[in-house]
Amino acid sequence: MAAVVSKELMHGSRRQTLVQEVLLKFFQGEYQPNQRMTVQALAKEWNVSATPVREALVELEGIGIVEIFPNRGAVLRNFGAKELREICQVRRLLESEAARCACGHITPHELSQLEKIFTELSTAKRTVEWSEKTQEWDDYLHELIYRACGSERLVLEISRYKALHRTLRQVRHNKRQNVKDYDRMEENAEHLRIVQALASGDPEAAAQAMNDHLAQTPIGLVRDLFEHETTD
């Protein structure tokens, strides 16, 4: 049984790696909208079997990145500022509710530690190391809230978009790192307000803090990733 479980975990890991790599190459411009993605070509490119490639394409279709055609593979959809705003709106609704539900279910000790961490990060010198720590603690806080919200369905819906959100954020941080420009990245201060709202024990305040945080997300992403596009 252990061998079977291990094999399944490895298989799932390959699928998730493929999803993230396709997303990363897409948003970095290495893959282009309307580009055809065949199972055989991707399997050869990534040196994996066809099965995780097919599953990765199905997952990418589920979040609106590719369109699958029977017996013809998949085609990358256009993805610009409009699509990004729409996905961010869905995320904002889901995660604001998760924060409301998680209020009162995270220990005061853990919240106190997070408050200290985000206070330090919000005032620290902004370097590549700062950027990496910001991403690390960003993941940690959101995962903590998911785990504490008490709704499997809510977690499932949020998780559908997790790889997409993380890839968009990674591309944004990579672009900022290349030019050493972090002036307009205020995630840590926003995360600090979420933690403080959770610590206050007020579900509505926690939901509002998360809503305010995620309302800023598409503004920064559109600016950093789609500056060449005309906004709607």
mmCIF file with all atom_site columns, N, CA and C in Angstrom, residues 76-128:
data_model
loop_
_atom_site.group_PDB
_atom_site.id
_atom_site.type_symbol
_atom_site.label_atom_id
_atom_site.label_alt_id
_atom_site.label_comp_id
_atom_site.label_asym_id
_atom_site.label_entity_id
_atom_site.label_seq_id
_atom_site.pdbx_PDB_ins_code
_atom_site.Cartn_x
_atom_site.Cartn_y
_atom_site.Cartn_z
_atom_site.occupancy
_atom_site.B_iso_or_equiv
_atom_site.pdbx_formal_charge
_atom_site.auth_seq_id
_atom_site.auth_comp_id
_atom_site.auth_asym_id
_atom_site.auth_atom_id
_atom_site.pdbx_PDB_model_num
ATOM 1   N N  . LEU A 1 76  ? -3.852  27.475 -26.079 1.00 0.00 ? 76  LEU A N  1
ATOM 2   C CA . LEU A 1 76  ? -3.798  28.483 -25.018 1.00 0.00 ? 76  LEU A CA 1
ATOM 3   C C  . LEU A 1 76  ? -4.756  29.620 -25.347 1.00 0.00 ? 76  LEU A C  1
ATOM 4   N N  . ARG A 1 77  ? -5.572  29.987 -24.377 1.00 0.00 ? 77  ARG A N  1
ATOM 5   C CA . ARG A 1 77  ? -6.518  31.080 -24.560 1.00 0.00 ? 77  ARG A CA 1
ATOM 6   C C  . ARG A 1 77  ? -5.805  32.430 -24.436 1.00 0.00 ? 77  ARG A C  1
ATOM 7   N N  . ASN A 1 78  ? -6.445  33.447 -24.940 1.00 0.00 ? 78  ASN A N  1
ATOM 8   C CA . ASN A 1 78  ? -5.979  34.799 -24.644 1.00 0.00 ? 78  ASN A CA 1
ATOM 9   C C  . ASN A 1 78  ? -6.191  35.068 -23.160 1.00 0.00 ? 78  ASN A C  1
ATOM 10  N N  . PHE A 1 79  ? -5.228  35.669 -22.526 1.00 0.00 ? 79  PHE A N  1
ATOM 11  C CA . PHE A 1 79  ? -5.347  35.985 -21.109 1.00 0.00 ? 79  PHE A CA 1
ATOM 12  C C  . PHE A 1 79  ? -4.708  37.341 -20.885 1.00 0.00 ? 79  PHE A C  1
ATOM 13  N N  . GLY A 1 80  ? -5.541  38.322 -20.606 1.00 0.00 ? 80  GLY A N  1
ATOM 14  C CA . GLY A 1 80  ? -5.044  39.672 -20.397 1.00 0.00 ? 80  GLY A CA 1
ATOM 15  C C  . GLY A 1 80  ? -5.624  40.299 -19.151 1.00 0.00 ? 80  GLY A C  1
ATOM 16  N N  . ALA A 1 81  ? -5.669  41.613 -19.132 1.00 0.00 ? 81  ALA A N  1
ATOM 17  C CA . ALA A 1 81  ? -6.108  42.341 -17.944 1.00 0.00 ? 81  ALA A CA 1
ATOM 18  C C  . ALA A 1 81  ? -7.548  42.003 -17.564 1.00 0.00 ? 81  ALA A C  1
ATOM 19  N N  . LYS A 1 82  ? -8.428  41.867 -18.562 1.00 0.00 ? 82  LYS A N  1
ATOM 20  C CA . LYS A 1 82  ? -9.828  41.576 -18.277 1.00 0.00 ? 82  LYS A CA 1
ATOM 21  C C  . LYS A 1 82  ? -9.987  40.232 -17.578 1.00 0.00 ? 82  LYS A C  1
ATOM 22  N N  . GLU A 1 83  ? -9.333  39.196 -18.123 1.00 0.00 ? 83  GLU A N  1
ATOM 23  C CA . GLU A 1 83  ? -9.428  37.859 -17.539 1.00 0.00 ? 83  GLU A CA 1
ATOM 24  C C  . GLU A 1 83  ? -8.812  37.824 -16.147 1.00 0.00 ? 83  GLU A C  1
ATOM 25  N N  . LEU A 1 84  ? -7.715  38.546 -15.972 1.00 0.00 ? 84  LEU A N  1
ATOM 26  C CA . LEU A 1 84  ? -7.075  38.581 -14.664 1.00 0.00 ? 84  LEU A CA 1
ATOM 27  C C  . LEU A 1 84  ? -8.000  39.213 -13.624 1.00 0.00 ? 84  LEU A C  1
ATOM 28  N N  . ARG A 1 85  ? -8.642  40.321 -13.979 1.00 0.00 ? 85  ARG A N  1
ATOM 29  C CA . ARG A 1 85  ? -9.548  40.978 -13.037 1.00 0.00 ? 85  ARG A CA 1
ATOM 30  C C  . ARG A 1 85  ? -10.704 40.058 -12.648 1.00 0.00 ? 85  ARG A C  1
ATOM 31  N N  . GLU A 1 86  ? -11.218 39.323 -13.616 1.00 0.00 ? 86  GLU A N  1
ATOM 32  C CA . GLU A 1 86  ? -12.340 38.433 -13.329 1.00 0.00 ? 86  GLU A CA 1
ATOM 33  C C  . GLU A 1 86  ? -11.944 37.325 -12.355 1.00 0.00 ? 86  GLU A C  1
ATOM 34  N N  . ILE A 1 87  ? -10.771 36.734 -12.565 1.00 0.00 ? 87  ILE A N  1
ATOM 35  C CA . ILE A 1 87  ? -10.310 35.676 -11.669 1.00 0.00 ? 87  ILE A CA 1
ATOM 36  C C  . ILE A 1 87  ? -10.018 36.241 -10.286 1.00 0.00 ? 87  ILE A C  1
ATOM 37  N N  . CYS A 1 88  ? -9.422  37.425 -10.230 1.00 0.00 ? 88  CYS A N  1
ATOM 38  C CA . CYS A 1 88  ? -9.155  38.050 -8.934  1.00 0.00 ? 88  CYS A CA 1
ATOM 39  C C  . CYS A 1 88  ? -10.446 38.366 -8.180  1.00 0.00 ? 88  CYS A C  1
ATOM 40  N N  . GLN A 1 89  ? -11.504 38.700 -8.923  1.00 0.00 ? 89  GLN A N  1
ATOM 41  C CA . GLN A 1 89  ? -12.789 38.971 -8.276  1.00 0.00 ? 89  GLN A CA 1
ATOM 42  C C  . GLN A 1 89  ? -13.334 37.698 -7.617  1.00 0.00 ? 89  GLN A C  1
ATOM 43  N N  . VAL A 1 90  ? -13.230 36.577 -8.327  1.00 0.00 ? 90  VAL A N  1
ATOM 44  C CA . VAL A 1 90  ? -13.680 35.299 -7.764  1.00 0.00 ? 90  VAL A CA 1
ATOM 45  C C  . VAL A 1 90  ? -12.868 34.959 -6.519  1.00 0.00 ? 90  VAL A C  1
ATOM 46  N N  . ARG A 1 91  ? -11.551 35.137 -6.618  1.00 0.00 ? 91  ARG A N  1
ATOM 47  C CA . ARG A 1 91  ? -10.703 34.841 -5.469  1.00 0.00 ? 91  ARG A CA 1
ATOM 48  C C  . ARG A 1 91  ? -11.064 35.719 -4.272  1.00 0.00 ? 91  ARG A C  1
ATOM 49  N N  . ARG A 1 92  ? -11.324 36.998 -4.539  1.00 0.00 ? 92  ARG A N  1
ATOM 50  C CA . ARG A 1 92  ? -11.646 37.927 -3.446  1.00 0.00 ? 92  ARG A CA 1
ATOM 51  C C  . ARG A 1 92  ? -12.916 37.494 -2.707  1.00 0.00 ? 92  ARG A C  1
ATOM 52  N N  . LEU A 1 93  ? -13.923 37.087 -3.441  1.00 0.00 ? 93  LEU A N  1
ATOM 53  C CA . LEU A 1 93  ? -15.164 36.636 -2.824  1.00 0.00 ? 93  LEU A CA 1
ATOM 54  C C  . LEU A 1 93  ? -14.950 35.382 -1.975  1.00 0.00 ? 93  LEU A C  1
ATOM 55  N N  . LEU A 1 94  ? -14.221 34.422 -2.529  1.00 0.00 ? 94  LEU A N  1
ATOM 56  C CA . LEU A 1 94  ? -14.005 33.156 -1.834  1.00 0.00 ? 94  LEU A CA 1
ATOM 57  C C  . LEU A 1 94  ? -13.144 33.330 -0.579  1.00 0.00 ? 94  LEU A C  1
ATOM 58  N N  . GLU A 1 95  ? -12.049 34.069 -0.718  1.00 0.00 ? 95  GLU A N  1
ATOM 59  C CA . GLU A 1 95  ? -11.118 34.167 0.401   1.00 0.00 ? 95  GLU A CA 1
ATOM 60  C C  . GLU A 1 95  ? -11.607 35.128 1.489   1.00 0.00 ? 95  GLU A C  1
ATOM 61  N N  . SER A 1 96  ? -12.422 36.079 1.127   1.00 0.00 ? 96  SER A N  1
ATOM 62  C CA . SER A 1 96  ? -13.020 36.933 2.166   1.00 0.00 ? 96  SER A CA 1
ATOM 63  C C  . SER A 1 96  ? -13.933 36.089 3.049   1.00 0.00 ? 96  SER A C  1
ATOM 64  N N  . GLU A 1 97  ? -14.690 35.198 2.433   1.00 0.00 ? 97  GLU A N  1
ATOM 65  C CA . GLU A 1 97  ? -15.548 34.301 3.210   1.00 0.00 ? 97  GLU A CA 1
ATOM 66  C C  . GLU A 1 97  ? -14.707 33.338 4.044   1.00 0.00 ? 97  GLU A C  1
ATOM 67  N N  . ALA A 1 98  ? -13.585 32.864 3.495   1.00 0.00 ? 98  ALA A N  1
ATOM 68  C CA . ALA A 1 98  ? -12.703 31.976 4.251   1.00 0.00 ? 98  ALA A CA 1
ATOM 69  C C  . ALA A 1 98  ? -12.157 32.684 5.489   1.00 0.00 ? 98  ALA A C  1
ATOM 70  N N  . ALA A 1 99  ? -11.775 33.954 5.340   1.00 0.00 ? 99  ALA A N  1
ATOM 71  C CA . ALA A 1 99  ? -11.264 34.716 6.481   1.00 0.00 ? 99  ALA A CA 1
ATOM 72  C C  . ALA A 1 99  ? -12.347 34.901 7.538   1.00 0.00 ? 99  ALA A C  1
ATOM 73  N N  . ARG A 1 100 ? -13.580 35.160 7.101   1.00 0.00 ? 100 ARG A N  1
ATOM 74  C CA . ARG A 1 100 ? -14.692 35.300 8.042   1.00 0.00 ? 100 ARG A CA 1
ATOM 75  C C  . ARG A 1 100 ? -14.883 33.994 8.827   1.00 0.00 ? 100 ARG A C  1
ATOM 76  N N  . CYS A 1 101 ? -14.864 32.882 8.129   1.00 0.00 ? 101 CYS A N  1
ATOM 77  C CA . CYS A 1 101 ? -15.083 31.585 8.766   1.00 0.00 ? 101 CYS A CA 1
ATOM 78  C C  . CYS A 1 101 ? -13.915 31.164 9.655   1.00 0.00 ? 101 CYS A C  1
ATOM 79  N N  . ALA A 1 102 ? -12.702 31.590 9.292   1.00 0.00 ? 102 ALA A N  1
ATOM 80  C CA . ALA A 1 102 ? -11.517 31.188 10.060  1.00 0.00 ? 102 ALA A CA 1
ATOM 81  C C  . ALA A 1 102 ? -11.366 31.975 11.348  1.00 0.00 ? 102 ALA A C  1
ATOM 82  N N  . CYS A 1 103 ? -12.044 33.119 11.437  1.00 0.00 ? 103 CYS A N  1
ATOM 83  C CA . CYS A 1 103 ? -11.911 33.959 12.633  1.00 0.00 ? 103 CYS A CA 1
ATOM 84  C C  . CYS A 1 103 ? -12.333 33.177 13.875  1.00 0.00 ? 103 CYS A C  1
ATOM 85  N N  . GLY A 1 104 ? -11.468 33.174 14.890  1.00 0.00 ? 104 GLY A N  1
ATOM 86  C CA . GLY A 1 104 ? -11.743 32.437 16.115  1.00 0.00 ? 104 GLY A CA 1
ATOM 87  C C  . GLY A 1 104 ? -11.225 31.015 16.105  1.00 0.00 ? 104 GLY A C  1
ATOM 88  N N  . HIS A 1 105 ? -10.635 30.591 14.981  1.00 0.00 ? 105 HIS A N  1
ATOM 89  C CA . HIS A 1 105 ? -10.164 29.209 14.865  1.00 0.00 ? 105 HIS A CA 1
ATOM 90  C C  . HIS A 1 105 ? -8.659  29.119 14.638  1.00 0.00 ? 105 HIS A C  1
ATOM 91  N N  . ILE A 1 106 ? -7.960  30.228 14.807  1.00 0.00 ? 106 ILE A N  1
ATOM 92  C CA . ILE A 1 106 ? -6.497  30.254 14.738  1.00 0.00 ? 106 ILE A CA 1
ATOM 93  C C  . ILE A 1 106 ? -5.999  30.691 16.104  1.00 0.00 ? 106 ILE A C  1
ATOM 94  N N  . THR A 1 107 ? -4.998  30.014 16.631  1.00 0.00 ? 107 THR A N  1
ATOM 95  C CA . THR A 1 107 ? -4.572  30.273 18.001  1.00 0.00 ? 107 THR A CA 1
ATOM 96  C C  . THR A 1 107 ? -3.987  31.678 18.156  1.00 0.00 ? 107 THR A C  1
ATOM 97  N N  . PRO A 1 108 ? -4.216  32.312 19.305  1.00 0.00 ? 108 PRO A N  1
ATOM 98  C CA . PRO A 1 108 ? -3.635  33.635 19.564  1.00 0.00 ? 108 PRO A CA 1
ATOM 99  C C  . PRO A 1 108 ? -2.115  33.628 19.440  1.00 0.00 ? 108 PRO A C  1
ATOM 100 N N  . HIS A 1 109 ? -1.487  32.527 19.858  1.00 0.00 ? 109 HIS A N  1
ATOM 101 C CA . HIS A 1 109 ? -0.023  32.443 19.766  1.00 0.00 ? 109 HIS A CA 1
ATOM 102 C C  . HIS A 1 109 ? 0.432   32.531 18.316  1.00 0.00 ? 109 HIS A C  1
ATOM 103 N N  . GLU A 1 110 ? -0.238  31.780 17.425  1.00 0.00 ? 110 GLU A N  1
ATOM 104 C CA . GLU A 1 110 ? 0.159   31.797 16.018  1.00 0.00 ? 110 GLU A CA 1
ATOM 105 C C  . GLU A 1 110 ? -0.086  33.170 15.405  1.00 0.00 ? 110 GLU A C  1
ATOM 106 N N  . LEU A 1 111 ? -1.183  33.790 15.744  1.00 0.00 ? 111 LEU A N  1
ATOM 107 C CA . LEU A 1 111 ? -1.469  35.122 15.215  1.00 0.00 ? 111 LEU A CA 1
ATOM 108 C C  . LEU A 1 111 ? -0.463  36.153 15.725  1.00 0.00 ? 111 LEU A C  1
ATOM 109 N N  . SER A 1 112 ? -0.056  35.997 16.984  1.00 0.00 ? 112 SER A N  1
ATOM 110 C CA . SER A 1 112 ? 0.937   36.908 17.549  1.00 0.00 ? 112 SER A CA 1
ATOM 111 C C  . SER A 1 112 ? 2.268   36.787 16.813  1.00 0.00 ? 112 SER A C  1
ATOM 112 N N  . GLN A 1 113 ? 2.650   35.541 16.507  1.00 0.00 ? 113 GLN A N  1
ATOM 113 C CA . GLN A 1 113 ? 3.893   35.316 15.767  1.00 0.00 ? 113 GLN A CA 1
ATOM 114 C C  . GLN A 1 113 ? 3.809   35.916 14.366  1.00 0.00 ? 113 GLN A C  1
ATOM 115 N N  . LEU A 1 114 ? 2.660   35.732 13.717  1.00 0.00 ? 114 LEU A N  1
ATOM 116 C CA . LEU A 1 114 ? 2.485   36.278 12.374  1.00 0.00 ? 114 LEU A CA 1
ATOM 117 C C  . LEU A 1 114 ? 2.468   37.801 12.384  1.00 0.00 ? 114 LEU A C  1
ATOM 118 N N  . GLU A 1 115 ? 1.876   38.379 13.405  1.00 0.00 ? 115 GLU A N  1
ATOM 119 C CA . GLU A 1 115 ? 1.873   39.840 13.518  1.00 0.00 ? 115 GLU A CA 1
ATOM 120 C C  . GLU A 1 115 ? 3.301   40.373 13.600  1.00 0.00 ? 115 GLU A C  1
ATOM 121 N N  . LYS A 1 116 ? 4.128   39.692 14.353  1.00 0.00 ? 116 LYS A N  1
ATOM 122 C CA . LYS A 1 116 ? 5.533   40.102 14.474  1.00 0.00 ? 116 LYS A CA 1
ATOM 123 C C  . LYS A 1 116 ? 6.250   39.979 13.129  1.00 0.00 ? 116 LYS A C  1
ATOM 124 N N  . ILE A 1 117 ? 6.021   38.870 12.437  1.00 0.00 ? 117 ILE A N  1
ATOM 125 C CA . ILE A 1 117 ? 6.685   38.624 11.152  1.00 0.00 ? 117 ILE A CA 1
ATOM 126 C C  . ILE A 1 117 ? 6.280   39.665 10.119  1.00 0.00 ? 117 ILE A C  1
ATOM 127 N N  . PHE A 1 118 ? 4.973   39.926 9.992   1.00 0.00 ? 118 PHE A N  1
ATOM 128 C CA . PHE A 1 118 ? 4.528   40.872 8.972   1.00 0.00 ? 118 PHE A CA 1
ATOM 129 C C  . PHE A 1 118 ? 4.871   42.316 9.328   1.00 0.00 ? 118 PHE A C  1
ATOM 130 N N  . THR A 1 119 ? 4.969   42.618 10.615  1.00 0.00 ? 119 THR A N  1
ATOM 131 C CA . THR A 1 119 ? 5.428   43.942 11.026  1.00 0.00 ? 119 THR A CA 1
ATOM 132 C C  . THR A 1 119 ? 6.873   44.146 10.579  1.00 0.00 ? 119 THR A C  1
ATOM 133 N N  . GLU A 1 120 ? 7.701   43.136 10.803  1.00 0.00 ? 120 GLU A N  1
ATOM 134 C CA . GLU A 1 120 ? 9.114   43.220 10.404  1.00 0.00 ? 120 GLU A CA 1
ATOM 135 C C  . GLU A 1 120 ? 9.252   43.311 8.891   1.00 0.00 ? 120 GLU A C  1
ATOM 136 N N  . LEU A 1 121 ? 8.494   42.493 8.162   1.00 0.00 ? 121 LEU A N  1
ATOM 137 C CA . LEU A 1 121 ? 8.590   42.495 6.703   1.00 0.00 ? 121 LEU A CA 1
ATOM 138 C C  . LEU A 1 121 ? 8.088   43.805 6.097   1.00 0.00 ? 121 LEU A C  1
ATOM 139 N N  . SER A 1 122 ? 7.081   44.394 6.718   1.00 0.00 ? 122 SER A N  1
ATOM 140 C CA . SER A 1 122 ? 6.510   45.624 6.154   1.00 0.00 ? 122 SER A CA 1
ATOM 141 C C  . SER A 1 122 ? 7.446   46.820 6.299   1.00 0.00 ? 122 SER A C  1
ATOM 142 N N  . THR A 1 123 ? 8.427   46.712 7.196   1.00 0.00 ? 123 THR A N  1
ATOM 143 C CA . THR A 1 123 ? 9.358   47.821 7.411   1.00 0.00 ? 123 THR A CA 1
ATOM 144 C C  . THR A 1 123 ? 10.796  47.469 7.020   1.00 0.00 ? 123 THR A C  1
ATOM 145 N N  . ALA A 1 124 ? 11.011  46.229 6.595   1.00 0.00 ? 124 ALA A N  1
ATOM 146 C CA . ALA A 1 124 ? 12.371  45.773 6.271   1.00 0.00 ? 124 ALA A CA 1
ATOM 147 C C  . ALA A 1 124 ? 12.858  46.355 4.948   1.00 0.00 ? 124 ALA A C  1
ATOM 148 N N  . LYS A 1 125 ? 14.157  46.331 4.750   1.00 0.00 ? 125 LYS A N  1
ATOM 149 C CA . LYS A 1 125 ? 14.742  46.754 3.478   1.00 0.00 ? 125 LYS A CA 1
ATOM 150 C C  . LYS A 1 125 ? 14.293  45.799 2.384   1.00 0.00 ? 125 LYS A C  1
ATOM 151 N N  . ARG A 1 126 ? 13.899  46.357 1.249   1.00 0.00 ? 126 ARG A N  1
ATOM 152 C CA . ARG A 1 126 ? 13.330  45.541 0.179   1.00 0.00 ? 126 ARG A CA 1
ATOM 153 C C  . ARG A 1 126 ? 14.425  45.057 -0.776  1.00 0.00 ? 126 ARG A C  1
ATOM 154 N N  . THR A 1 127 ? 14.713  43.777 -0.663  1.00 0.00 ? 127 THR A N  1
ATOM 155 C CA . THR A 1 127 ? 15.751  43.122 -1.442  1.00 0.00 ? 127 THR A CA 1
ATOM 156 C C  . THR A 1 127 ? 15.168  41.860 -2.072  1.00 0.00 ? 127 THR A C  1
ATOM 157 N N  . VAL A 1 128 ? 15.994  41.129 -2.812  1.00 0.00 ? 128 VAL A N  1
ATOM 158 C CA . VAL A 1 128 ? 15.553  39.846 -3.363  1.00 0.00 ? 128 VAL A CA 1
ATOM 159 C C  . VAL A 1 128 ? 15.154  38.906 -2.231  1.00 0.00 ? 128 VAL A C  1
#
